[in-house]
Tab-separated table of C-alpha atoms in Angstrom:
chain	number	residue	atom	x	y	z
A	1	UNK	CA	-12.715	1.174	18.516
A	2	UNK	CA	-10.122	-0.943	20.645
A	3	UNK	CA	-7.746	-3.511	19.346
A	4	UNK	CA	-8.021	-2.840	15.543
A	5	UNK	CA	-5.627	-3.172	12.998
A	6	UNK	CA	-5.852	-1.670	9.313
A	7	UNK	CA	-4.109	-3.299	6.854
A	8	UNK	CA	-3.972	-1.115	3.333
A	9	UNK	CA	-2.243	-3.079	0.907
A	10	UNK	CA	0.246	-2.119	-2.562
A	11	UNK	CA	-1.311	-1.280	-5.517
A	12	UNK	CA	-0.123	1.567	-7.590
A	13	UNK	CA	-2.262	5.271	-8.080
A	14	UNK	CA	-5.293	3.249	-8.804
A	15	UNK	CA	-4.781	1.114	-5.622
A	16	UNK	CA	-4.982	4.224	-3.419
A	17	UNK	CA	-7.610	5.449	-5.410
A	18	UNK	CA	-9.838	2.429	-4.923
A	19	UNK	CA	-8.830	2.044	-1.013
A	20	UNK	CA	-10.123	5.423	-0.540
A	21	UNK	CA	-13.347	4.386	-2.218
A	22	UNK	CA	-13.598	1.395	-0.132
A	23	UNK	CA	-13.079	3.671	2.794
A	24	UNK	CA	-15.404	6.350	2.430
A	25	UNK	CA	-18.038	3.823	1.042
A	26	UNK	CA	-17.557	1.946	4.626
A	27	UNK	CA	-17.663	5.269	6.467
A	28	UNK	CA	-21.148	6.181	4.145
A	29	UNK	CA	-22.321	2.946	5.764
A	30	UNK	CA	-21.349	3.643	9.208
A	31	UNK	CA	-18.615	1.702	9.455
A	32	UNK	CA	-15.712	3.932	10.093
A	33	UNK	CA	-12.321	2.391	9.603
A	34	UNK	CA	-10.514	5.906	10.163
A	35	UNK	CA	-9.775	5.632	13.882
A	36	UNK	CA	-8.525	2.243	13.949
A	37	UNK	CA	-5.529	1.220	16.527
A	38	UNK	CA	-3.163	0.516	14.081
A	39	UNK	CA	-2.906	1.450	10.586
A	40	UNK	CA	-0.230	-0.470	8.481
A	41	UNK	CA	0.320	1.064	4.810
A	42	UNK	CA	2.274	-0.626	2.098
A	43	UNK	CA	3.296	1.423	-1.107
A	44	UNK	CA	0.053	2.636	-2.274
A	45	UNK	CA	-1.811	1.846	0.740
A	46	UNK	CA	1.438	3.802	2.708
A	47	UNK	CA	-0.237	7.047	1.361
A	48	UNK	CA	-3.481	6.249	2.284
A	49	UNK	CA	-2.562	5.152	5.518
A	50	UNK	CA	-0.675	8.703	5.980
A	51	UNK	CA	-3.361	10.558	4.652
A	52	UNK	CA	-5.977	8.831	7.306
A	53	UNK	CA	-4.227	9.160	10.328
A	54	UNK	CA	-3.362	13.072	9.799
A	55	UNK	CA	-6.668	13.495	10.500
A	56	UNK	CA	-6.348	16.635	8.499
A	57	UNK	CA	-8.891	15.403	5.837
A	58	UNK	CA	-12.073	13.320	6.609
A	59	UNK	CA	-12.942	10.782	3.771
A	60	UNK	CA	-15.492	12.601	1.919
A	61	UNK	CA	-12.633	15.486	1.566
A	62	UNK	CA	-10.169	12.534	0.653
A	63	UNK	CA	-12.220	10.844	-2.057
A	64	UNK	CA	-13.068	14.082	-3.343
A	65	UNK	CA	-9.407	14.436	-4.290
A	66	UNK	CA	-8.935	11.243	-6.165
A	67	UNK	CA	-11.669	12.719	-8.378
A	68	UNK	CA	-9.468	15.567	-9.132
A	69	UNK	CA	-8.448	16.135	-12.378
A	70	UNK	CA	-4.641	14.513	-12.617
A	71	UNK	CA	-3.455	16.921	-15.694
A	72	UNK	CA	0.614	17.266	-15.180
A	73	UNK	CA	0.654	14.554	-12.540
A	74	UNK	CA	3.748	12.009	-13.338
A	75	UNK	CA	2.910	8.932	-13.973
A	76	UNK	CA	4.697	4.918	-14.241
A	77	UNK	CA	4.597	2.196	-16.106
A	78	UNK	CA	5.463	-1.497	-15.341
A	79	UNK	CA	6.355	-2.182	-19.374
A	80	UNK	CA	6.216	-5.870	-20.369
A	81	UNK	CA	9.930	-6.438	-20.273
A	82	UNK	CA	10.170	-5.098	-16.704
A	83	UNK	CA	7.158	-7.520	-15.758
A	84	UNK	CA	9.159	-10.679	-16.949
A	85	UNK	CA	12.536	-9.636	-15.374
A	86	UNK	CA	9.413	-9.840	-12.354
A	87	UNK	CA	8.844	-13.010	-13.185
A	88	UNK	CA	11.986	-14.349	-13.946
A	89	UNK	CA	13.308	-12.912	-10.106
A	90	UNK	CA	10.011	-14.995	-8.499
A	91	UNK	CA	11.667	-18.562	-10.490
A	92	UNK	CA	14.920	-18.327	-9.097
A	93	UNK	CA	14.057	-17.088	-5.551
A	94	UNK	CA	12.999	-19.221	-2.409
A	95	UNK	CA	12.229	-16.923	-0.062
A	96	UNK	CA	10.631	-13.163	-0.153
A	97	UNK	CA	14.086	-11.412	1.189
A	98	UNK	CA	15.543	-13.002	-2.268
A	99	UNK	CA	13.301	-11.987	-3.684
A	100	UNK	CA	13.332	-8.255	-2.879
A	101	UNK	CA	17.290	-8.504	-3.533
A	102	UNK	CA	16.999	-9.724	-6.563
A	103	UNK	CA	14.685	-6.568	-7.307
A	104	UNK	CA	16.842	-4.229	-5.977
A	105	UNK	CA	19.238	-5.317	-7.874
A	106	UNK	CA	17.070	-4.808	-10.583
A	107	UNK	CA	16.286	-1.090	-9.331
A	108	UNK	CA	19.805	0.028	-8.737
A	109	UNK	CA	20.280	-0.303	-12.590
A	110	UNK	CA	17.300	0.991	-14.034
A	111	UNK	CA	17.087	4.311	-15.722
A	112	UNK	CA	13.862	6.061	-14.110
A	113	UNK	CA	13.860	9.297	-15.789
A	114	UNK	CA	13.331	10.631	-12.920
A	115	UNK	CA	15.834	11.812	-10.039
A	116	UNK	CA	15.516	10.647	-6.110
A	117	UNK	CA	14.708	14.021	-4.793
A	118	UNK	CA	11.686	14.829	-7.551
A	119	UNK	CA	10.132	11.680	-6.589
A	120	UNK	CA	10.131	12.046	-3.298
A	121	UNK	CA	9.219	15.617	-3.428
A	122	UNK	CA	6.167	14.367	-5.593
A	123	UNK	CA	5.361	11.587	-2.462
A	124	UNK	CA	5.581	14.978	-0.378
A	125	UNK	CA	2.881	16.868	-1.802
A	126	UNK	CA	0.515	13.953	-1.346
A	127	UNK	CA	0.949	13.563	1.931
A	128	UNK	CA	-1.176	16.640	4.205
A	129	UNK	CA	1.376	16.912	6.293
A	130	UNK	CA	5.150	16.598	6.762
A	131	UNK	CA	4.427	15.476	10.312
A	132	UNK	CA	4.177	11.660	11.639
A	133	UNK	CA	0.763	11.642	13.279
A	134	UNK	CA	0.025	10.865	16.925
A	135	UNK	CA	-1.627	8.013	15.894
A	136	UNK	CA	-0.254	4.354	15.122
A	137	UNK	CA	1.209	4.006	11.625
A	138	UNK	CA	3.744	1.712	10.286
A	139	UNK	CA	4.939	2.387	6.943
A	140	UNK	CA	6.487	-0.735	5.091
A	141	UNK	CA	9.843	-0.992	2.936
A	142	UNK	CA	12.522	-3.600	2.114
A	143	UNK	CA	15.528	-3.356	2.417
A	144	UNK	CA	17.920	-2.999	-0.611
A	145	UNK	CA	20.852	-5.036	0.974
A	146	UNK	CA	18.987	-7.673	2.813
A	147	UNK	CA	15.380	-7.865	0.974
A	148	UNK	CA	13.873	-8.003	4.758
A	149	UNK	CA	10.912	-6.447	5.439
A	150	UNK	CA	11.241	-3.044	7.795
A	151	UNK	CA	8.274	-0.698	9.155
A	152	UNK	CA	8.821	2.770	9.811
A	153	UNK	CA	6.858	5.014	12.682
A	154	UNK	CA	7.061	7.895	14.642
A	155	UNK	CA	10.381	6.869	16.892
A	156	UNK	CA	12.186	5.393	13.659
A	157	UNK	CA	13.649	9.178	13.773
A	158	UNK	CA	13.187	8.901	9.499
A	159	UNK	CA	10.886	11.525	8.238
A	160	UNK	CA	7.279	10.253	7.258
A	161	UNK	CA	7.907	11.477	3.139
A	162	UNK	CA	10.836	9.551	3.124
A	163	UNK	CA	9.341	6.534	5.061
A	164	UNK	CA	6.435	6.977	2.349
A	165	UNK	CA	8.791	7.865	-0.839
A	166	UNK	CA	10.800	4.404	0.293
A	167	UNK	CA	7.550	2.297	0.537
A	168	UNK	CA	6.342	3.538	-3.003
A	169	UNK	CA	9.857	2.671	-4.678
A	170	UNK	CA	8.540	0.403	-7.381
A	171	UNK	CA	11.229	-1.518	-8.650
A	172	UNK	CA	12.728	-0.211	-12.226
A	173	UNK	CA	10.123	2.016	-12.140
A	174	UNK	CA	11.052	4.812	-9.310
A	175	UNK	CA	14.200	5.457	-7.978
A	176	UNK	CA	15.586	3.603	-5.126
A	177	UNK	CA	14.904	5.361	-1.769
A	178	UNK	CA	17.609	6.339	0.355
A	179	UNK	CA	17.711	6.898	3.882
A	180	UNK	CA	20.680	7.475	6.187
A	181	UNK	CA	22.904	5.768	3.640
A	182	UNK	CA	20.674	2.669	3.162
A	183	UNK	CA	18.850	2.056	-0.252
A	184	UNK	CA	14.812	0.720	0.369
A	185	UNK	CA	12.273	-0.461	-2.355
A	186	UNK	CA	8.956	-0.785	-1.975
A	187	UNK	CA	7.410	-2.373	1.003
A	188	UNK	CA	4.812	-4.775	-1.458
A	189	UNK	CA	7.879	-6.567	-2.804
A	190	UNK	CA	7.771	-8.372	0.428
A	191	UNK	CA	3.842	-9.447	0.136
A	192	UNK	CA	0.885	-7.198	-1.205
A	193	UNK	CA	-0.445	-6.176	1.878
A	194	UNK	CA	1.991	-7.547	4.659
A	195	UNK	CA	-0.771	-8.112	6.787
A	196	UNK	CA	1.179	-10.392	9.183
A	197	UNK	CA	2.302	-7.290	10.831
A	198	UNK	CA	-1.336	-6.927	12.107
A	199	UNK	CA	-0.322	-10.717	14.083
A	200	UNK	CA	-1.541	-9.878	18.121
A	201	UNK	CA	-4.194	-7.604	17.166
A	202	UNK	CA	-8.264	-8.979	17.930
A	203	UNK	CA	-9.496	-7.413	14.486
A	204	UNK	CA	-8.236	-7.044	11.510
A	205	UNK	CA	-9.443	-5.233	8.500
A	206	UNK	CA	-7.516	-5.907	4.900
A	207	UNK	CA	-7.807	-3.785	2.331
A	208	UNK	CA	-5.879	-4.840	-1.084
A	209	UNK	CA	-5.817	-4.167	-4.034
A	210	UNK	CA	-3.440	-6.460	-5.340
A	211	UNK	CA	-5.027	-9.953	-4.177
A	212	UNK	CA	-2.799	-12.304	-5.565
A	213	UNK	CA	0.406	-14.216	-4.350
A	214	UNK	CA	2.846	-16.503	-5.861
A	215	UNK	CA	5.437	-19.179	-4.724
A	216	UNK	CA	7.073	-16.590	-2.940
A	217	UNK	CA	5.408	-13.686	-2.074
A	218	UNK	CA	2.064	-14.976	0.316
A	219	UNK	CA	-1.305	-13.299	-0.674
A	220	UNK	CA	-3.402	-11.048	1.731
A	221	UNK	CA	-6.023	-13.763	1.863
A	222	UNK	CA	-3.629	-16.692	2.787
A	223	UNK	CA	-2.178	-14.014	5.847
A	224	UNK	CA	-5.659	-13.628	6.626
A	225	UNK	CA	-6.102	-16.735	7.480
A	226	UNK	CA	-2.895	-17.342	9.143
A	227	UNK	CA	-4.003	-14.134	11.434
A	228	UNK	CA	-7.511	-16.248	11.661
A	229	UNK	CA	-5.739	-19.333	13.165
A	230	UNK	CA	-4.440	-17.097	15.677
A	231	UNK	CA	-7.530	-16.023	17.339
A	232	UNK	CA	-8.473	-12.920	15.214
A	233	UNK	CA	-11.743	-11.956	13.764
A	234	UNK	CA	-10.515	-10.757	10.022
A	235	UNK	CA	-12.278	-9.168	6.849
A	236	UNK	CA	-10.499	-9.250	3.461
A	237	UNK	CA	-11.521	-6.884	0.399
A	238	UNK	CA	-9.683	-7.311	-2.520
A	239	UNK	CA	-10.850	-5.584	-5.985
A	240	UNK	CA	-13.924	-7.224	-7.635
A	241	UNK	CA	-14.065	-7.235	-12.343
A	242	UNK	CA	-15.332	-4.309	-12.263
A	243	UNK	CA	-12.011	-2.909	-10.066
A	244	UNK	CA	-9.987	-4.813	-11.832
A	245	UNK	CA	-11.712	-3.275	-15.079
A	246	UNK	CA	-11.680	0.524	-13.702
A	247	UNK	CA	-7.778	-0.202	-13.438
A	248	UNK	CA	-6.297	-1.171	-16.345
A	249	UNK	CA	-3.182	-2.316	-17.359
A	250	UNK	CA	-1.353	0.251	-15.864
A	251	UNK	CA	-1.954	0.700	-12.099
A	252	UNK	CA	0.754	3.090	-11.706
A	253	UNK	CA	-1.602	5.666	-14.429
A	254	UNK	CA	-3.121	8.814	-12.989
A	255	UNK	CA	-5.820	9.185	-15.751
A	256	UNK	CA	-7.066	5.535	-14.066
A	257	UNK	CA	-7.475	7.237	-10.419
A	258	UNK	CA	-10.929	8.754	-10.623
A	259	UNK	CA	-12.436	5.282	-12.342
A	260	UNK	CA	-10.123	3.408	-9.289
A	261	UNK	CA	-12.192	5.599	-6.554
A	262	UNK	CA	-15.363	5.566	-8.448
A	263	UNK	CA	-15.061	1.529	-8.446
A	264	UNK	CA	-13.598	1.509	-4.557
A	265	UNK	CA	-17.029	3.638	-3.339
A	266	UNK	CA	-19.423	1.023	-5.515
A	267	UNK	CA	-17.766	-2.258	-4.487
A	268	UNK	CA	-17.805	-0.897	-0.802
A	269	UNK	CA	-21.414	-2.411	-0.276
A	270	UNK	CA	-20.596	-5.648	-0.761
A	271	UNK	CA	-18.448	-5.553	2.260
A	272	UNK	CA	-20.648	-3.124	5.478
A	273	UNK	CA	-22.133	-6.347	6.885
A	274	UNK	CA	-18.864	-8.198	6.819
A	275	UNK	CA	-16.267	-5.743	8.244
A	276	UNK	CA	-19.187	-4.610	10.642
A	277	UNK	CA	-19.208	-8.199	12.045
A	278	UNK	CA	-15.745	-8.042	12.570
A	279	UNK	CA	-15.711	-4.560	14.325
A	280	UNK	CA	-18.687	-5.163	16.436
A	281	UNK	CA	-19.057	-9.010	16.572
């Protein structure tokens, strides 16, 4: 494949569940997304993204983990009061870096009941290796400070589990990330699946499972088609009801993942033709 960008979007333990689903389902199909160009990972789609370009695991051996049995794993919650301090932040901001500093905000005084180091050493051992891979991958995170958007890679000099650990920093949920002194939340506050960063390529391929947008934060579709009015040939899979369904409330809930994966490998069908047509058209 030449000139193609993978975009996985944010989405919590289900999202990476179901993006592996959609993945493997794809690959089932023939249509192998795992040596794309450029691989851009966001939060939950930060994981998957590292996970793929190791090249350590194929995607049978990947989705076969998301089946595992999550006993002991830690899990989040995004509790209703933290969802309308959420809301509230999206009112009073203007632009997405307000946004993300009015989160971090937010995240600096939460109580997480869990420390810094055990959440990123829990990032860690999801990851197959402590090594940045050869190939392309930007990791996403915003900065604390600013609320601007900031990929990591290979020359960034910051180690991929704390590139990944930073990206997966949900707001009042996990700790804030901290790198070299600087304090990073996760790279979906800026937009679910950031897929402008995939702006240049020829084809695009976004995978996200959080499809929505509001009057600050711009969904994957609407950057889709902003990437579309520059020239590229883009495909768009966002979770169908019975995803959304296989999620439930809780996307951050390991006993969700296997249903998440399950729903990812179904709904892939729906989608060969299309992201073949993009890859091949």
């Amino acid at each position: 494949m030449a000139d193609i960008a993978l975009v996985l979007g944010a989405g919590g333990v289900t999202g990476s569940a179901w993006e592996t689903g959609i993945l493997y389902g794809l690959a089932e199909a023939g249509v192998d997304l795992s040596t794309a160009d450029l691989i851009i990972g966001s939060s939950a789609g930060a994981v998957v993204g590292a996970q793929l370009a190791s090249g350590l695991l194929g995607l049978p051996e990947l989705y076969a983990r998301q089946l595992a049995d999550p006993q002991g794993e830690t899990g989040g919650r995004l509790g209703t009061a933290t969802l309308m301090r959420y809301a509230r932040a999206v009112l009073t901001a203007s632009t997405p870096e307000a946004y993300g500093r009015k989160l971090a905000r937010m995240a600096r005084e939460a109580r997480t009941g869990i420390t810094a180091d055990d959440r990123r050493a829990l990032i860690a051992s999801r990851l197959l290796t402590p090594e940045w891979p050869e190939r392309r991958l930007h990791i996403t995170a915003v900065h604390a400070a600013t609320g601007e958007l900031h990929t990591f890679d290979r020359d960034s000099g910051v180690p991929l589990a704390d590139a990944v650990t930073a990206s997966c920093a949900v707001p009042a949920v996990w700790p804030v990330a901290t790198i070299d002194g600087q304090d990073w939340i996760d790279g979906g506050v800026h937009s679910p699946a950031n897929a402008h960063l995939a702006a240049g390529w020829e084809r695009v391929v976004v995978i996200a499972p959080t499809a929505s947008g509001n009057k600050v934060i711009v969904s994957p579709r609407s950057q889709a088609t902003d990437l579309e009015a520059r020239g590229a040939r883009v495909a768009v899979i966002t979770p169908d009801e019975a995803a959304r369904k296989a999620f439930g409330r809780n996307p951050l809930d390991p006993s969700r993942r296997a249903a998440a994966a399950r729903a990812g490998l179904a709904q892939s069908a729906m989608y060969t033709e299309k992201v073949a047509a993009v890859l091949n058209g």
